[in-house]
C-alpha positions as CSV (number, residue, x, y, z in Angstrom):
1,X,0.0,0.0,0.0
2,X,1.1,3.0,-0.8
3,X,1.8,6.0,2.0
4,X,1.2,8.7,-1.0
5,X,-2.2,7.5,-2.0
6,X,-3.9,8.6,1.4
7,X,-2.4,11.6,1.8
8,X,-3.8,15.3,0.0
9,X,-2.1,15.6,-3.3
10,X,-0.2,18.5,-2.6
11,X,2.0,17.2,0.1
12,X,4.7,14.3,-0.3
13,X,4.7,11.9,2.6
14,X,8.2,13.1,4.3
15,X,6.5,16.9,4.5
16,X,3.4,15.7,5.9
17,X,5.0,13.6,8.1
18,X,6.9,16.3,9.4
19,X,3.8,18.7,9.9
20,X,2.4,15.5,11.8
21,X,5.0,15.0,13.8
22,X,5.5,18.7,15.1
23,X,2.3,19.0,15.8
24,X,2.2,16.1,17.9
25,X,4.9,17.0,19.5
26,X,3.3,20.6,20.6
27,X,0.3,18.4,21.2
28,X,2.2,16.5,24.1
29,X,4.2,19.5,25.4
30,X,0.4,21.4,26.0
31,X,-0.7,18.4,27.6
32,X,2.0,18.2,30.2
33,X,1.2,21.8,30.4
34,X,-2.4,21.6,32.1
35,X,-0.9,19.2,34.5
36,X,2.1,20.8,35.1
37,X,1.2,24.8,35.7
38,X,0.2,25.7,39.0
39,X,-2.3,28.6,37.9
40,X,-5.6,26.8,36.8
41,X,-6.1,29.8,34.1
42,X,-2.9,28.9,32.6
43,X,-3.6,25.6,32.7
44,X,-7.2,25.8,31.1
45,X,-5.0,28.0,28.5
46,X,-2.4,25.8,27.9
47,X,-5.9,22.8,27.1
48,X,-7.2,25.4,24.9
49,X,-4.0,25.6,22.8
50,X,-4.0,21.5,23.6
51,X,-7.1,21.4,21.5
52,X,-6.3,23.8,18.5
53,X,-3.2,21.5,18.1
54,X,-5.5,18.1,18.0
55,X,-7.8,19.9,15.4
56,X,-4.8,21.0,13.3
57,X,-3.6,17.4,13.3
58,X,-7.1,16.5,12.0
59,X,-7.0,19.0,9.6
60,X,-3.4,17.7,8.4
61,X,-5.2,14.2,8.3
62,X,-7.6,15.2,6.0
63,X,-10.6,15.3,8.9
64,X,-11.8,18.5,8.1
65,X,-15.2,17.3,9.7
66,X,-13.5,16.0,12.4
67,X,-11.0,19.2,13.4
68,X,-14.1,21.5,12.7
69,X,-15.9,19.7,15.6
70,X,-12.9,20.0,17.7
71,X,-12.7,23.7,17.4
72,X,-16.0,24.1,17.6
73,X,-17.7,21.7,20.4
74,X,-14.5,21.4,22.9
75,X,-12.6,25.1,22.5
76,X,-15.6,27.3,21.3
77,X,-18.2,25.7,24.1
78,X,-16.5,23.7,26.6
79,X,-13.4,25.9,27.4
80,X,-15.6,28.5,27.8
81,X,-17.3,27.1,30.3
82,X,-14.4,25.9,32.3
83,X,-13.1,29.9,31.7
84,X,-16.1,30.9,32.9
85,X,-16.3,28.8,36.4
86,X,-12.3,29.7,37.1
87,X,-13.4,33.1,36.8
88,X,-16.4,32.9,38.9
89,X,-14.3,30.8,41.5
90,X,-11.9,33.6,41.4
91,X,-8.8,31.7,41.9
92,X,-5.9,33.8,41.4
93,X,-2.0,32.0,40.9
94,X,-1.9,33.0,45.1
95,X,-4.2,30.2,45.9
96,X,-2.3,27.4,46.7
């Protein structure tokens, strides 16, 4: 089977496996990220940028459906809503 045949036509395999492959990478640095900041805004900030990564991979993958929902559904509606109770809650970077 041949790696070219699944992939858009104007991208070799080696380019798109690069554009993949950084991504993911960014993908896994944001993820330790929300665990690993002690603020929760910057952490919430840090799964927001987590999810526009996952839906650029998608997109990359030829998902488009797929990376639409992500951007849409989980950062447009659910990120908000974590935003919104942080806020609410007030916690600052003080709060231990």
């Amino acid at each position: 089977m041949d790696i070219n045949a699944l992939l858009p036509t104007d991208m070799n395999g080696w380019a798109h496996l690069g554009i993949v492959g950084s991504l993911s990478g960014l993908a896994v640095l944001t993820a330790i990220g929300v665990v690993a900041f002690n603020s929760p805004i910057r952490s919430a900030l840090s799964l927001v940028l987590n999810f526009f990564t996952l839906a650029f991979i998608y997109f990359s993958l030829g998902a488009e459906l797929l990376g639409i929902t992500q951007i849409v559904v989980y950062t447009g509606a659910i990120m908000v809503l974590f935003l919104f109770v942080i806020m609410l809650l007030n916690l600052s970077a003080d709060d231990p």
